[in-house]
Tab-separated table of C-alpha atoms in Angstrom:
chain	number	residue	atom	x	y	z
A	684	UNK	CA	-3.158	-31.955	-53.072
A	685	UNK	CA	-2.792	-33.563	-49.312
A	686	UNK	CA	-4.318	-36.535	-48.271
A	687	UNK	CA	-5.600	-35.386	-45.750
A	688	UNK	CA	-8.756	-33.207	-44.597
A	689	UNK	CA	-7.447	-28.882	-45.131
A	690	UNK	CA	-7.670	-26.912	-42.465
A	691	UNK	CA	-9.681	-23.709	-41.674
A	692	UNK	CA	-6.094	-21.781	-42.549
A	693	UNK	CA	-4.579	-23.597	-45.739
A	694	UNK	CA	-8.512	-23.583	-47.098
A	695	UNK	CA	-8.049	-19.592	-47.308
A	696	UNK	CA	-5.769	-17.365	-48.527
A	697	UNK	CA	-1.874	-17.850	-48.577
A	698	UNK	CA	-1.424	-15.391	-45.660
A	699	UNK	CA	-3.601	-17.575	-43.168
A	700	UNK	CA	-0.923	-19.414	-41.079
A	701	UNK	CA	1.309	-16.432	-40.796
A	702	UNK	CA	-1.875	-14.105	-39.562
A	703	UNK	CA	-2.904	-16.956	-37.223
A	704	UNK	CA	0.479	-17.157	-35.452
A	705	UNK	CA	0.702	-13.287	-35.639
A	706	UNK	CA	-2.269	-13.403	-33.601
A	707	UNK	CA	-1.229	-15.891	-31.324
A	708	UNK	CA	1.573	-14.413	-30.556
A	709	UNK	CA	0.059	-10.949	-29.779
A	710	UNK	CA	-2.613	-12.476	-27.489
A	711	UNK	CA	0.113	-14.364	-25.631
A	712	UNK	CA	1.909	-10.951	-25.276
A	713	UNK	CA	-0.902	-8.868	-24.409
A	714	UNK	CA	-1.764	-11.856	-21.641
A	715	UNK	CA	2.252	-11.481	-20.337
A	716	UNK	CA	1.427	-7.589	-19.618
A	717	UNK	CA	-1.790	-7.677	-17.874
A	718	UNK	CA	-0.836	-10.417	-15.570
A	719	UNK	CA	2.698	-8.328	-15.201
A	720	UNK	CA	0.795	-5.435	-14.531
A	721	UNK	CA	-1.956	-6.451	-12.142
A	722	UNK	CA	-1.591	-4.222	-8.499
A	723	UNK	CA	1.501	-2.918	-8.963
A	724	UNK	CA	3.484	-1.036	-11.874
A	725	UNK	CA	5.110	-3.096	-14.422
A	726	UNK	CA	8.529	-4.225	-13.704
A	727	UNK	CA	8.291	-3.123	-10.157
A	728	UNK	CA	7.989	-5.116	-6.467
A	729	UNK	CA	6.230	-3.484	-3.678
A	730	UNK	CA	9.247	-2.995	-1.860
A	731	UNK	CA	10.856	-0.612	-4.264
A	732	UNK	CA	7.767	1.546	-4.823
A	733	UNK	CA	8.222	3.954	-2.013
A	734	UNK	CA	5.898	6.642	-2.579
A	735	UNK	CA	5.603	9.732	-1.159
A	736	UNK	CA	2.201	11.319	-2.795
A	737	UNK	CA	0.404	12.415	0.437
A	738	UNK	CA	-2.922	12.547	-0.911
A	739	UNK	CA	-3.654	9.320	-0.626
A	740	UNK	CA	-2.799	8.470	2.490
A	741	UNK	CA	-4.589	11.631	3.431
A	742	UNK	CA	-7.518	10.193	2.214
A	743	UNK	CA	-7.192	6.724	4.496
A	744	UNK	CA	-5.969	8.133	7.642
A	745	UNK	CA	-7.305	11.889	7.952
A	746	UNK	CA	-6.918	11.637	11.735
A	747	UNK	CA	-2.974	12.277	11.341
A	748	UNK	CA	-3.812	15.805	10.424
A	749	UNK	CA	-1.763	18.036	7.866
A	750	UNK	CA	1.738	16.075	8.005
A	751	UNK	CA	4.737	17.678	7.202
A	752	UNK	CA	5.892	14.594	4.620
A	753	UNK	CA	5.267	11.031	4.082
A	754	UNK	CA	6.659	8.213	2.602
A	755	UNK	CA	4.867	4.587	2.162
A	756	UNK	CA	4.760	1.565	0.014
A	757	UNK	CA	1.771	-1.450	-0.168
A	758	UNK	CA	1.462	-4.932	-1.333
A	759	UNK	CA	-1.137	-7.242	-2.411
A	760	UNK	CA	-1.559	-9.893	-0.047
A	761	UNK	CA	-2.307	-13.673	-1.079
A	762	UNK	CA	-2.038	-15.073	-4.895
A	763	UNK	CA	-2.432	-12.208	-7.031
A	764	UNK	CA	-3.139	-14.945	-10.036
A	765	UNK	CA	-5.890	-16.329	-8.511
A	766	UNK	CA	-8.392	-18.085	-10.612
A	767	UNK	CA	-11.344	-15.884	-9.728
A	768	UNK	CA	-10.836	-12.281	-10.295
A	769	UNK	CA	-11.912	-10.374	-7.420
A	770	UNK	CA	-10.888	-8.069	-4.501
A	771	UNK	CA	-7.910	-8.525	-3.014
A	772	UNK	CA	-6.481	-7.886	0.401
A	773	UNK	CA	-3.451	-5.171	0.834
A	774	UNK	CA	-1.044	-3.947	3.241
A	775	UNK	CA	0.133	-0.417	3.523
A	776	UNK	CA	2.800	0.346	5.566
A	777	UNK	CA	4.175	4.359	6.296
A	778	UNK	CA	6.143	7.026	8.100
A	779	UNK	CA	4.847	10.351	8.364
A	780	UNK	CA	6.043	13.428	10.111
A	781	UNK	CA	3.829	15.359	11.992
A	782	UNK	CA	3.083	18.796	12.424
A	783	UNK	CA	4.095	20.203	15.895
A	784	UNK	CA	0.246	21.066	16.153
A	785	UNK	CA	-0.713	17.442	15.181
A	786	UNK	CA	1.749	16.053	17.583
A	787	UNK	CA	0.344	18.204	20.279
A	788	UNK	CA	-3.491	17.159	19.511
A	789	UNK	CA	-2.883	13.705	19.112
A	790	UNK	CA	-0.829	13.346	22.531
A	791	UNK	CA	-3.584	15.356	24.431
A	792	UNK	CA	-6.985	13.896	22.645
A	793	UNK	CA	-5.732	9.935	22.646
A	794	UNK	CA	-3.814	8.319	25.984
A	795	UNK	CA	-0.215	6.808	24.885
A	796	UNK	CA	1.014	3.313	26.302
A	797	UNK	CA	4.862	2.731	25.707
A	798	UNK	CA	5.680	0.115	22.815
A	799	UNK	CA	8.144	-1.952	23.404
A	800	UNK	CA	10.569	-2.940	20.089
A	801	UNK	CA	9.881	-1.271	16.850
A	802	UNK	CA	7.017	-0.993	14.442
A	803	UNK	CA	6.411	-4.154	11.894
A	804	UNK	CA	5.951	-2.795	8.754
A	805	UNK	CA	7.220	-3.810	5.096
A	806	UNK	CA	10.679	-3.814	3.792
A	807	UNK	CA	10.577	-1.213	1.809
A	808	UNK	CA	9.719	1.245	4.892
A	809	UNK	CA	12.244	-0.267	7.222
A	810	UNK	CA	14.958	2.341	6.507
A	811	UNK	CA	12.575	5.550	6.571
A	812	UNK	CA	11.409	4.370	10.839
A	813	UNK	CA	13.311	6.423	12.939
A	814	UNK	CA	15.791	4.623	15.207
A	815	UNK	CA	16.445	5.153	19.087
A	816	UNK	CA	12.542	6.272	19.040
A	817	UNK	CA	10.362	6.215	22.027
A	818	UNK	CA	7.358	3.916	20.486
A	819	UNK	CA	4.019	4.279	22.035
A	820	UNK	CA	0.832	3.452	21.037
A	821	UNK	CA	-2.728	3.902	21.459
A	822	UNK	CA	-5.776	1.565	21.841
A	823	UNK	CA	-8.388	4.655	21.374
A	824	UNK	CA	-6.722	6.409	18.450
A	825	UNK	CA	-6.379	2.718	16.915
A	826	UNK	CA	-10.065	2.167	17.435
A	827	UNK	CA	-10.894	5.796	15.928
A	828	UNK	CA	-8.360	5.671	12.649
A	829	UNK	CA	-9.666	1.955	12.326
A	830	UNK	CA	-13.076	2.037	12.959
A	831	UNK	CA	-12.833	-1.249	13.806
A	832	UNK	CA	-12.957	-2.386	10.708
A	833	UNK	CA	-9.631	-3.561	9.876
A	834	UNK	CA	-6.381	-4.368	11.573
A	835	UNK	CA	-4.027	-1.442	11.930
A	836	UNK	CA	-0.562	-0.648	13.915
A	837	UNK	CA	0.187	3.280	14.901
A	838	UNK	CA	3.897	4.068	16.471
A	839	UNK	CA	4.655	7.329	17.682
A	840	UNK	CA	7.279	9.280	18.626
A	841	UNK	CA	6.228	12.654	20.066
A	842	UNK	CA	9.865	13.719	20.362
A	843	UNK	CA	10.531	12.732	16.719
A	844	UNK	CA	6.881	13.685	15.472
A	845	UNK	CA	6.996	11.030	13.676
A	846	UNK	CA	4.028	8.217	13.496
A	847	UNK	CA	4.508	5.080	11.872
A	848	UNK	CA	1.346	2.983	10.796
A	849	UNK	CA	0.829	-0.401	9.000
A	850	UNK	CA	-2.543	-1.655	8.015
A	851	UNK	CA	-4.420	-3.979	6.352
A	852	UNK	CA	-7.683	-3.239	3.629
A	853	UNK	CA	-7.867	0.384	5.337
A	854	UNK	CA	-10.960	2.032	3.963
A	855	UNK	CA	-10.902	5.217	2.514
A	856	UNK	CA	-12.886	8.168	3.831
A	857	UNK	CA	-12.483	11.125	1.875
């Protein structure tokens, strides 16, 4: 017998301290994968997960019509292990290549202003914008996509039909 008091675990049965560190250590590996996990897949950085599912972005920025193909990426912005769980800000960033048709609405319906230098938009995009493009944007199809209700860059290139966007906490709408 010890001298001193037994604890909770030696009081019981012989398997007690092994079971308590089993559990420890499954809790402390459980905790490892959610916080891996949180906003993006596990073992992934934003930068490498270049997707190209269209129905998403489809479902953010319906104005761009029925594009041809698409390829984007987001982040989450700020500490993503913040003490208090709640929303957190993103940026999206994209290239899509309009239809012809799209092109053609969206140059007639919106007026164009040239852009000078290149779309901002995150690394992982950076090699799908289009080089030697003719940039321009547009104040009115900015206000319509955004709604103003959250900050968002479109570049287009009518000769290149294609339309690069970046935006931050864009709200879905279908």
């Amino acid at each position: 017998m010890g001298t001193g008091p037994a604890s909770a675990a030696d009081a019981g049965a012989p398997w007690g301290p092994a079971l308590l560190r089993f559990a420890v250590s499954l809790c402390l590996v459980l905790a490892g994968a959610l916080v891996t996990g949180c906003g993006t897949d596990a073992g992934s950085t934003p930068e490498q997960d270049v997707r190209r599912d269209a129905k998403v972005i489809r479902q953010y920025f319906p104005e761009l019509g029925a594009f041809e193909e698409v390829v984007w990426t987001g982040e989450l912005l700020g500490d993503a292990r913040a003490a208090v769980p709640g929303p957190s800000d993103f940026r999206v960033s994209g290239m899509v290549r309009l239809t012809a048709s799209d092109a053609r609405r969206l140059r007639s319906e919106y007026t164009w202003q040239g852009a000078p230098g290149g779309p901002a938009v995150l690394a992982g995009i950076r090699p799908y914008v289009p080089g030697q493009a003719d940039w321009k944007t547009s104040e009115d199809f900015t206000a319509t996509v955004t709604e103003g209700r959250y900050a968002g860059t479109f570049h287009v290139d009518f000769r290149k039909n294609a339309l690069v966007f970046d935006a931050t906490n864009p709200r879905k709408k279908v």
